[in-house]
């Protein structure tokens, strides 16, 4: 009873508005930097496209595998402890990457350090969501879910927009030193800004983040063996779900084409026009792709929610798949015509990003409403999300090789034009598997007649 009162007092002292926005900003920043910003950084440092796409995709693996170690964290320390420690580790490691850029083998060293950031960031996601769910009532969770999503996306806009634009400014400022040196200096500054930001957030959350998990309560936690047994049962139940093989294929194929596009588009935007690219600088990419594009993604996501709520997911899922995949045609047109007008390029990117945000909601909601329901709903949603990330990671790893190979086969410098045509062909499996997608539950969450939860 005493512990319960202590928990209530602790929660009252720490308003969610004082830590939810900053915690989810800290969650979004490392993922977006690793997934998108590092692509432009290594491109400016003259790393080969195949290496960039392969390694910046592979280091995201911890976000796929994080459900496997999430049950074990509380065997050792509290959720708050892991949030703070991972933020500090991420900050320090970003600083080490900054200094590694001046070394002769900077790419391999940077990738190794960024892999540490990835593991730390994925662990932070687990702990941060854990704090959110354990420290807030159901009412407050619903009340602050908008803040959670908003600040995650603010981190995305700041990283892909603000920081990339700032890198372009510093590159121009150091232009007299030569392009490579200017890029090194600029990206060192950006990485140090990231380092200081994450460290300051870690220090702030040491005081701002609530934690009602006491030392005495941890004595009742399960043993390592019990956790392993439960994890195995949860996994077995996941693969016993009706239609699960079809659903896994759907989750992978829905974003299959996007997996190829995600890593190549920033390289295409930056590549010289003689190499089939658009020849944009970092400031233009930060503004068009990172700021306006990311804002269009958020707007698309919001409007999709109302669209699905009005018509239901089953009636809208195929149209959502079309809206998600067809806008990739923009990049095929850009590669063919190579427009020079900034407003045309920006408008095309905004159109594609709007479709991306609008269509992505359909997949997320399908995993929540059709894949996850059951006695292990949260865990099964995490597994589905991991499969989704894995499905994007693999084509991302291969995208540089595919682009270069197609360029060689069709004698197109850079390979971007045939690559984006290939991407459009790669959307066809998504349309087919979505069109025949079976549903188990109706809009009210009840099993449809003739369906069953497990085979």
Short mmCIF file of C-alpha atoms in Angstrom, two decimals:
data_model
loop_
_atom_site.label_atom_id
_atom_site.label_comp_id
_atom_site.label_asym_id
_atom_site.label_seq_id
_atom_site.Cartn_x
_atom_site.Cartn_y
_atom_site.Cartn_z
CA UNK A 1 0.00 0.00 0.00
CA UNK A 2 2.87 2.31 0.90
CA UNK A 3 4.58 1.64 -2.45
CA UNK A 4 1.32 2.32 -4.27
CA UNK A 5 0.90 5.69 -2.54
CA UNK A 6 4.52 6.52 -3.29
CA UNK A 7 3.93 5.68 -6.95
CA UNK A 8 0.86 7.91 -7.07
CA UNK A 9 2.71 10.83 -5.48
CA UNK A 10 5.65 10.39 -7.84
CA UNK A 11 3.37 10.42 -10.88
CA UNK A 12 1.60 13.56 -9.61
CA UNK A 13 4.90 15.39 -9.20
CA UNK A 14 5.98 14.66 -12.77
CA UNK A 15 3.47 15.90 -15.31
CA UNK A 16 3.49 13.84 -18.54
CA UNK A 17 3.88 17.03 -20.54
CA UNK A 18 7.31 17.49 -18.93
CA UNK A 19 8.71 14.22 -20.28
CA UNK A 20 6.53 12.59 -22.97
CA UNK A 21 7.48 15.06 -25.75
CA UNK A 22 11.20 14.97 -24.97
CA UNK A 23 11.33 11.19 -24.49
CA UNK A 24 9.70 10.49 -27.86
CA UNK A 25 11.82 13.14 -29.54
CA UNK A 26 14.84 11.22 -28.22
CA UNK A 27 13.28 8.01 -29.57
CA UNK A 28 12.84 9.34 -33.09
CA UNK A 29 16.18 11.11 -33.52
CA UNK A 30 18.64 8.14 -33.65
CA UNK A 31 16.44 6.02 -35.95
CA UNK A 32 15.92 8.81 -38.48
CA UNK A 33 19.60 9.77 -38.44
CA UNK A 34 20.71 6.19 -39.06
CA UNK A 35 18.02 5.45 -41.61
CA UNK A 36 18.22 8.57 -43.75
CA UNK A 37 20.75 11.22 -42.71
CA UNK A 38 23.78 8.93 -42.75
CA UNK A 39 23.01 8.07 -46.40
CA UNK A 40 23.64 11.69 -47.40
CA UNK A 41 26.61 11.99 -45.07
CA UNK A 42 28.45 9.02 -46.57
CA UNK A 43 27.51 10.14 -50.10
CA UNK A 44 29.18 13.48 -49.42
CA UNK A 45 32.23 11.65 -48.08
CA UNK A 46 32.52 9.83 -51.42
CA UNK A 47 31.61 6.33 -50.20
CA UNK A 48 30.37 3.93 -52.91
CA UNK A 49 26.56 3.75 -53.22
CA UNK A 50 26.51 -0.06 -52.84
CA UNK A 51 28.33 0.18 -49.52
CA UNK A 52 26.10 3.00 -48.30
CA UNK A 53 22.82 1.23 -49.05
CA UNK A 54 23.99 -2.15 -47.73
CA UNK A 55 25.45 -1.04 -44.42
CA UNK A 56 23.02 1.74 -43.55
CA UNK A 57 20.24 -0.84 -44.02
CA UNK A 58 21.92 -3.67 -42.10
CA UNK A 59 22.67 -1.56 -39.01
CA UNK A 60 18.90 -1.13 -38.56
CA UNK A 61 18.57 -4.84 -37.69
CA UNK A 62 18.22 -4.19 -33.91
CA UNK A 63 14.84 -2.53 -34.53
CA UNK A 64 13.72 -5.82 -36.12
CA UNK A 65 15.06 -8.04 -33.34
CA UNK A 66 14.22 -5.89 -30.30
CA UNK A 67 11.15 -7.97 -29.30
CA UNK A 68 13.52 -10.85 -28.55
CA UNK A 69 15.38 -9.07 -25.76
CA UNK A 70 12.66 -6.73 -24.51
CA UNK A 71 11.32 -9.19 -21.88
CA UNK A 72 14.76 -9.46 -20.25
CA UNK A 73 15.45 -5.79 -19.53
CA UNK A 74 13.58 -5.58 -16.24
CA UNK A 75 15.50 -8.57 -14.88
CA UNK A 76 18.40 -6.19 -14.39
CA UNK A 77 17.28 -2.56 -13.87
CA UNK A 78 14.25 -0.27 -14.15
CA UNK A 79 12.79 1.05 -17.38
CA UNK A 80 13.84 4.59 -16.43
CA UNK A 81 17.44 3.41 -16.00
CA UNK A 82 17.54 2.00 -19.53
CA UNK A 83 15.97 5.14 -21.04
CA UNK A 84 18.61 7.38 -19.49
CA UNK A 85 21.59 5.09 -20.10
CA UNK A 86 20.71 4.47 -23.75
CA UNK A 87 20.30 8.20 -24.39
CA UNK A 88 23.74 8.85 -22.88
CA UNK A 89 25.34 5.97 -24.81
CA UNK A 90 23.78 7.20 -28.05
CA UNK A 91 25.04 10.73 -27.40
CA UNK A 92 28.59 9.66 -26.60
CA UNK A 93 28.70 7.32 -29.61
CA UNK A 94 27.55 10.04 -32.00
CA UNK A 95 30.46 12.09 -30.70
CA UNK A 96 32.88 9.23 -31.41
CA UNK A 97 31.53 8.94 -34.97
CA UNK A 98 32.23 12.66 -35.44
CA UNK A 99 35.90 12.21 -34.59
CA UNK A 100 36.13 8.97 -36.60
CA UNK A 101 35.41 10.86 -39.84
CA UNK A 102 39.03 12.06 -39.95
CA UNK A 103 40.47 8.52 -39.76
CA UNK A 104 41.71 6.63 -42.82
CA UNK A 105 39.22 3.77 -42.31
CA UNK A 106 36.43 6.10 -41.24
CA UNK A 107 33.62 4.20 -42.97
CA UNK A 108 34.12 0.83 -41.26
CA UNK A 109 34.73 2.50 -37.89
CA UNK A 110 31.66 4.72 -38.31
CA UNK A 111 29.45 1.77 -39.22
CA UNK A 112 30.63 -0.16 -36.15
CA UNK A 113 29.86 2.82 -33.92
CA UNK A 114 26.51 3.44 -35.59
CA UNK A 115 25.63 -0.22 -34.94
CA UNK A 116 26.08 0.55 -31.23
CA UNK A 117 23.75 3.54 -31.67
CA UNK A 118 21.22 1.22 -33.36
CA UNK A 119 21.27 -1.32 -30.52
CA UNK A 120 21.08 1.47 -27.95
CA UNK A 121 18.25 3.18 -29.84
CA UNK A 122 16.21 -0.01 -30.19
CA UNK A 123 16.62 -0.74 -26.48
CA UNK A 124 15.60 2.84 -25.72
CA UNK A 125 12.38 2.32 -27.70
CA UNK A 126 11.45 -0.69 -25.55
CA UNK A 127 12.18 1.07 -22.26
CA UNK A 128 10.54 4.35 -23.28
CA UNK A 129 7.32 2.63 -24.34
CA UNK A 130 7.48 0.69 -21.07
CA UNK A 131 7.69 3.90 -19.02
CA UNK A 132 4.81 5.39 -20.99
CA UNK A 133 2.55 2.38 -20.39
CA UNK A 134 3.49 1.75 -16.76
CA UNK A 135 3.56 5.34 -15.48
CA UNK A 136 0.42 6.68 -17.18
CA UNK A 137 -3.19 5.66 -16.64
CA UNK A 138 -5.23 4.51 -19.64
CA UNK A 139 -6.85 7.95 -19.73
CA UNK A 140 -3.49 9.74 -19.79
CA UNK A 141 -2.09 7.33 -22.38
CA UNK A 142 -4.94 8.29 -24.71
CA UNK A 143 -4.55 11.97 -23.83
CA UNK A 144 -0.83 12.13 -24.63
CA UNK A 145 -0.66 9.74 -27.61
CA UNK A 146 -0.84 12.75 -29.91
CA UNK A 147 2.15 14.37 -28.19
CA UNK A 148 4.03 11.11 -28.53
CA UNK A 149 3.53 10.88 -32.29
CA UNK A 150 3.98 14.60 -32.88
CA UNK A 151 7.40 14.82 -31.25
CA UNK A 152 8.61 11.62 -32.90
CA UNK A 153 7.80 13.27 -36.23
CA UNK A 154 9.32 16.58 -35.14
CA UNK A 155 12.56 14.66 -34.61
CA UNK A 156 12.19 13.33 -38.14
CA UNK A 157 11.68 16.79 -39.61
CA UNK A 158 14.52 18.27 -37.56
CA UNK A 159 16.95 15.53 -38.59
CA UNK A 160 16.13 15.10 -42.28
CA UNK A 161 15.23 18.75 -42.75
CA UNK A 162 17.01 21.03 -40.29
CA UNK A 163 20.24 19.10 -39.77
CA UNK A 164 20.69 18.24 -43.45
CA UNK A 165 20.05 21.88 -44.37
CA UNK A 166 22.54 22.96 -41.71
CA UNK A 167 25.10 20.50 -43.11
CA UNK A 168 24.66 22.15 -46.51
CA UNK A 169 25.26 25.56 -44.93
CA UNK A 170 28.51 24.40 -43.30
CA UNK A 171 29.65 22.73 -46.55
CA UNK A 172 29.24 26.05 -48.36
CA UNK A 173 31.01 27.85 -45.51
CA UNK A 174 34.06 25.57 -45.86
CA UNK A 175 34.01 25.35 -49.67
CA UNK A 176 37.48 26.90 -49.98
CA UNK A 177 39.00 23.88 -48.23
CA UNK A 178 37.82 21.49 -50.98
CA UNK A 179 34.58 19.54 -51.25
CA UNK A 180 35.66 16.44 -49.30
CA UNK A 181 37.19 18.43 -46.45
CA UNK A 182 34.14 20.71 -46.36
CA UNK A 183 31.87 17.66 -46.04
CA UNK A 184 33.98 16.19 -43.24
CA UNK A 185 33.92 19.42 -41.26
CA UNK A 186 30.21 19.95 -41.81
CA UNK A 187 29.18 16.45 -40.79
CA UNK A 188 31.48 16.51 -37.76
CA UNK A 189 29.58 19.56 -36.54
CA UNK A 190 26.21 17.88 -37.19
CA UNK A 191 27.25 14.72 -35.33
CA UNK A 192 28.53 16.77 -32.39
CA UNK A 193 25.18 18.62 -32.28
CA UNK A 194 23.46 15.22 -32.15
CA UNK A 195 25.86 14.08 -29.44
CA UNK A 196 25.24 17.09 -27.21
CA UNK A 197 21.48 16.92 -27.80
CA UNK A 198 21.20 13.26 -26.74
CA UNK A 199 23.46 13.73 -23.70
CA UNK A 200 21.45 16.75 -22.54
CA UNK A 201 18.22 14.79 -23.00
CA UNK A 202 19.66 11.93 -20.92
CA UNK A 203 20.62 14.32 -18.12
CA UNK A 204 17.21 16.03 -18.28
CA UNK A 205 15.35 12.72 -18.09
CA UNK A 206 17.38 11.71 -15.05
CA UNK A 207 15.27 14.27 -13.18
CA UNK A 208 12.14 14.57 -15.33
CA UNK A 209 11.29 10.93 -16.02
CA UNK A 210 9.03 9.23 -13.46
CA UNK A 211 9.78 5.78 -12.08
CA UNK A 212 7.45 4.00 -9.68
CA UNK A 213 9.33 0.70 -9.96
CA UNK A 214 10.98 0.24 -6.58
CA UNK A 215 13.77 -2.13 -5.61
CA UNK A 216 11.35 -4.21 -3.56
CA UNK A 217 8.97 -4.63 -6.46
CA UNK A 218 11.76 -5.99 -8.61
CA UNK A 219 12.16 -8.96 -6.27
CA UNK A 220 8.89 -10.35 -7.63
CA UNK A 221 10.13 -10.34 -11.23
CA UNK A 222 10.36 -13.62 -13.10
CA UNK A 223 13.55 -15.59 -13.50
CA UNK A 224 15.52 -15.74 -16.73
CA UNK A 225 14.23 -19.27 -17.37
CA UNK A 226 10.61 -18.21 -16.87
CA UNK A 227 11.03 -15.31 -19.30
CA UNK A 228 12.56 -17.63 -21.92
CA UNK A 229 9.70 -20.09 -21.55
CA UNK A 230 7.07 -17.36 -21.88
CA UNK A 231 8.83 -15.84 -24.91
CA UNK A 232 8.85 -19.24 -26.61
CA UNK A 233 5.12 -19.68 -25.94
CA UNK A 234 4.34 -16.20 -27.30
CA UNK A 235 6.31 -16.96 -30.47
CA UNK A 236 4.55 -20.31 -30.93
CA UNK A 237 1.14 -18.67 -30.52
CA UNK A 238 2.08 -16.04 -33.10
CA UNK A 239 2.86 -18.64 -35.76
CA UNK A 240 -0.31 -20.60 -34.93
CA UNK A 241 -2.56 -17.67 -35.90
CA UNK A 242 -4.99 -18.22 -38.77
CA UNK A 243 -3.69 -16.87 -42.12
CA UNK A 244 -0.33 -15.99 -40.48
CA UNK A 245 1.75 -17.12 -43.49
CA UNK A 246 -0.35 -14.96 -45.80
CA UNK A 247 -0.18 -12.06 -43.36
CA UNK A 248 3.63 -12.25 -43.09
CA UNK A 249 3.91 -12.19 -46.89
CA UNK A 250 1.51 -9.24 -47.00
CA UNK A 251 3.49 -7.29 -44.37
CA UNK A 252 6.72 -7.83 -46.32
CA UNK A 253 5.36 -7.18 -49.82
CA UNK A 254 3.28 -4.09 -48.93
CA UNK A 255 6.52 -2.11 -48.37
CA UNK A 256 8.76 -4.17 -50.66
CA UNK A 257 9.15 -1.45 -53.32
CA UNK A 258 9.62 1.20 -50.64
CA UNK A 259 12.56 -0.78 -49.27
CA UNK A 260 14.37 -0.24 -52.58
CA UNK A 261 13.37 3.41 -52.88
CA UNK A 262 14.20 4.53 -49.34
CA UNK A 263 17.99 4.44 -49.65
CA UNK A 264 18.33 5.36 -53.32
CA UNK A 265 16.16 8.49 -53.41
CA UNK A 266 18.54 10.67 -51.31
CA UNK A 267 21.46 9.45 -53.44
CA UNK A 268 19.48 10.18 -56.62
CA UNK A 269 18.58 13.69 -55.45
CA UNK A 270 22.24 14.47 -54.67
CA UNK A 271 23.90 12.72 -57.65
CA UNK A 272 25.27 14.90 -60.46
CA UNK A 273 23.00 15.38 -63.44
CA UNK A 274 25.64 13.79 -65.68
CA UNK A 275 25.17 10.63 -63.58
CA UNK A 276 21.39 10.67 -64.02
CA UNK A 277 20.66 12.46 -60.72
CA UNK A 278 19.05 15.80 -59.97
CA UNK A 279 22.19 17.52 -58.64
CA UNK A 280 20.58 18.99 -55.50
CA UNK A 281 22.75 20.21 -52.65
CA UNK A 282 22.19 19.35 -48.99
CA UNK A 283 20.29 22.57 -48.31
CA UNK A 284 17.80 21.82 -51.09
CA UNK A 285 17.42 18.18 -50.03
CA UNK A 286 16.90 19.23 -46.41
CA UNK A 287 14.22 21.68 -47.46
CA UNK A 288 12.35 19.62 -50.11
CA UNK A 289 12.79 16.07 -48.84
CA UNK A 290 13.37 16.50 -45.13
CA UNK A 291 11.03 19.38 -44.29
CA UNK A 292 8.18 19.67 -46.80
CA UNK A 293 8.22 15.94 -47.53
CA UNK A 294 8.17 14.94 -43.86
CA UNK A 295 5.36 17.43 -43.17
CA UNK A 296 3.36 15.92 -46.06
CA UNK A 297 3.91 12.48 -44.50
CA UNK A 298 2.37 13.66 -41.22
CA UNK A 299 -0.58 15.25 -43.02
CA UNK A 300 -1.17 12.11 -45.06
CA UNK A 301 -1.12 9.98 -41.90
CA UNK A 302 -3.69 12.20 -40.18
CA UNK A 303 -6.10 12.24 -43.14
CA UNK A 304 -5.80 8.48 -43.65
CA UNK A 305 -7.08 7.92 -40.12
CA UNK A 306 -10.31 9.77 -40.92
CA UNK A 307 -10.61 7.99 -44.28
CA UNK A 308 -10.34 4.55 -42.68
CA UNK A 309 -12.62 5.49 -39.77
CA UNK A 310 -15.38 6.46 -42.20
CA UNK A 311 -15.24 3.45 -44.55
CA UNK A 312 -13.52 0.69 -42.53
CA UNK A 313 -10.16 -0.97 -43.12
CA UNK A 314 -11.44 -3.89 -45.19
CA UNK A 315 -13.03 -1.56 -47.76
CA UNK A 316 -10.03 0.77 -47.92
CA UNK A 317 -6.95 -1.47 -47.69
CA UNK A 318 -6.51 -1.91 -51.47
CA UNK A 319 -6.90 1.80 -52.18
CA UNK A 320 -4.40 2.50 -49.39
CA UNK A 321 -1.95 0.10 -51.03
CA UNK A 322 -2.37 1.97 -54.33
CA UNK A 323 -1.91 5.36 -52.69
CA UNK A 324 1.20 4.04 -50.94
CA UNK A 325 2.93 2.48 -53.97
CA UNK A 326 1.84 4.37 -57.10
CA UNK A 327 3.48 7.72 -56.15
CA UNK A 328 6.90 6.06 -56.60
CA UNK A 329 6.22 6.84 -60.26
CA UNK A 330 7.33 10.41 -59.43
CA UNK A 331 10.96 9.31 -59.20
CA UNK A 332 10.79 7.39 -62.48
CA UNK A 333 9.55 10.57 -64.15
CA UNK A 334 12.24 12.64 -62.42
CA UNK A 335 14.93 10.20 -63.59
CA UNK A 336 13.68 10.37 -67.18
CA UNK A 337 13.07 14.12 -67.52
CA UNK A 338 15.58 15.39 -64.90
CA UNK A 339 13.65 18.61 -64.15
CA UNK A 340 15.64 21.63 -63.00
CA UNK A 341 12.79 23.60 -61.47
CA UNK A 342 12.90 23.51 -57.68
CA UNK A 343 9.15 23.81 -57.26
CA UNK A 344 8.51 20.86 -59.62
CA UNK A 345 10.98 18.67 -57.72
CA UNK A 346 9.60 19.78 -54.35
CA UNK A 347 5.98 19.22 -55.46
CA UNK A 348 6.79 15.70 -56.65
CA UNK A 349 8.53 14.82 -53.37
CA UNK A 350 5.61 16.22 -51.36
CA UNK A 351 3.14 14.20 -53.46
CA UNK A 352 5.11 10.97 -52.94
CA UNK A 353 5.55 11.58 -49.20
CA UNK A 354 1.85 12.36 -48.77
CA UNK A 355 0.98 9.03 -50.39
CA UNK A 356 3.60 7.31 -48.24
CA UNK A 357 2.07 8.66 -45.02
CA UNK A 358 -1.51 8.01 -46.17
CA UNK A 359 -0.86 4.41 -47.25
CA UNK A 360 1.43 3.49 -44.36
CA UNK A 361 -1.41 3.90 -41.87
CA UNK A 362 -3.25 1.03 -43.59
CA UNK A 363 -0.45 -1.43 -42.88
CA UNK A 364 -0.02 -0.27 -39.28
CA UNK A 365 -3.73 -0.57 -38.59
CA UNK A 366 -3.93 -3.99 -40.25
CA UNK A 367 -1.20 -5.29 -37.95
CA UNK A 368 -3.05 -3.87 -34.94
CA UNK A 369 -6.52 -5.11 -35.88
CA UNK A 370 -5.91 -8.38 -37.76
CA UNK A 371 -2.48 -9.73 -36.76
CA UNK A 372 -2.04 -8.66 -33.13
CA UNK A 373 -5.43 -9.45 -31.46
CA UNK A 374 -5.33 -12.23 -28.89
CA UNK A 375 -3.89 -12.86 -25.46
CA UNK A 376 -0.41 -11.57 -26.44
CA UNK A 377 -1.57 -8.53 -28.39
CA UNK A 378 1.33 -6.17 -27.61
CA UNK A 379 4.00 -8.80 -28.15
CA UNK A 380 2.44 -9.99 -31.41
CA UNK A 381 2.21 -6.43 -32.70
CA UNK A 382 5.92 -6.05 -31.88
CA UNK A 383 6.70 -9.25 -33.82
CA UNK A 384 4.68 -8.01 -36.80
CA UNK A 385 6.52 -4.68 -36.68
CA UNK A 386 9.84 -6.52 -36.59
CA UNK A 387 8.87 -8.54 -39.66
CA UNK A 388 7.86 -5.31 -41.40
CA UNK A 389 11.23 -3.69 -40.62
CA UNK A 390 13.05 -6.80 -41.82
CA UNK A 391 11.05 -6.72 -45.06
CA UNK A 392 12.20 -3.14 -45.69
CA UNK A 393 15.78 -3.79 -44.62
CA UNK A 394 16.52 -6.57 -47.15
CA UNK A 395 15.61 -4.65 -50.34
CA UNK A 396 17.37 -1.63 -48.86
CA UNK A 397 20.57 -3.66 -48.54
CA UNK A 398 20.27 -4.78 -52.16
CA UNK A 399 19.16 -1.46 -53.65
CA UNK A 400 22.63 -0.07 -54.39
CA UNK A 401 23.70 -3.25 -56.17
CA UNK A 402 20.44 -3.41 -58.17
CA UNK A 403 20.73 0.24 -59.20
CA UNK A 404 24.34 -0.12 -60.35
CA UNK A 405 23.67 -3.42 -62.16
CA UNK A 406 20.67 -2.00 -64.04
CA UNK A 407 22.72 1.04 -65.00
CA UNK A 408 25.40 -1.23 -66.45
CA UNK A 409 22.95 -3.48 -68.30
CA UNK A 410 21.04 -0.58 -69.88
CA UNK A 411 24.07 1.69 -70.28
CA UNK A 412 22.53 4.42 -68.11
CA UNK A 413 24.97 6.43 -65.94
CA UNK A 414 23.98 6.06 -62.29
CA UNK A 415 21.30 3.50 -63.17
CA UNK A 416 18.51 5.62 -61.69
CA UNK A 417 16.15 5.58 -64.67
CA UNK A 418 15.95 1.77 -65.07
CA UNK A 419 16.06 1.37 -61.27
CA UNK A 420 12.89 3.38 -60.68
CA UNK A 421 11.14 1.50 -63.49
CA UNK A 422 12.19 -1.71 -61.70
CA UNK A 423 10.68 -0.27 -58.50
CA UNK A 424 7.33 0.22 -60.23
CA UNK A 425 7.41 -3.43 -61.35
CA UNK A 426 8.26 -4.40 -57.74
CA UNK A 427 4.97 -2.87 -56.57
CA UNK A 428 2.89 -5.48 -58.47
CA UNK A 429 3.15 -8.23 -55.80
CA UNK A 430 1.84 -5.73 -53.23
CA UNK A 431 -1.26 -5.05 -55.33
CA UNK A 432 -1.95 -8.75 -55.88
CA UNK A 433 -1.52 -9.88 -52.27
CA UNK A 434 -3.55 -6.94 -50.96
CA UNK A 435 -6.44 -7.52 -53.37
CA UNK A 436 -6.97 -11.08 -52.05
CA UNK A 437 -6.15 -10.24 -48.40
CA UNK A 438 -8.35 -12.23 -45.95
CA UNK A 439 -9.76 -10.54 -42.84
CA UNK A 440 -10.45 -12.37 -39.56
CA UNK A 441 -12.05 -9.59 -37.54
CA UNK A 442 -14.77 -7.07 -38.33
CA UNK A 443 -14.58 -3.35 -37.53
CA UNK A 444 -15.75 -4.05 -33.99
CA UNK A 445 -12.90 -6.48 -33.30
CA UNK A 446 -15.13 -9.58 -33.39
CA UNK A 447 -14.24 -12.73 -35.31
CA UNK A 448 -15.97 -12.90 -38.68
CA UNK A 449 -18.29 -15.89 -39.06
CA UNK A 450 -16.31 -18.92 -40.29
CA UNK A 451 -12.97 -17.52 -39.09
CA UNK A 452 -10.99 -18.69 -36.05
CA UNK A 453 -8.14 -17.16 -34.08
CA UNK A 454 -5.72 -20.11 -34.24
CA UNK A 455 -5.25 -23.06 -36.58
#
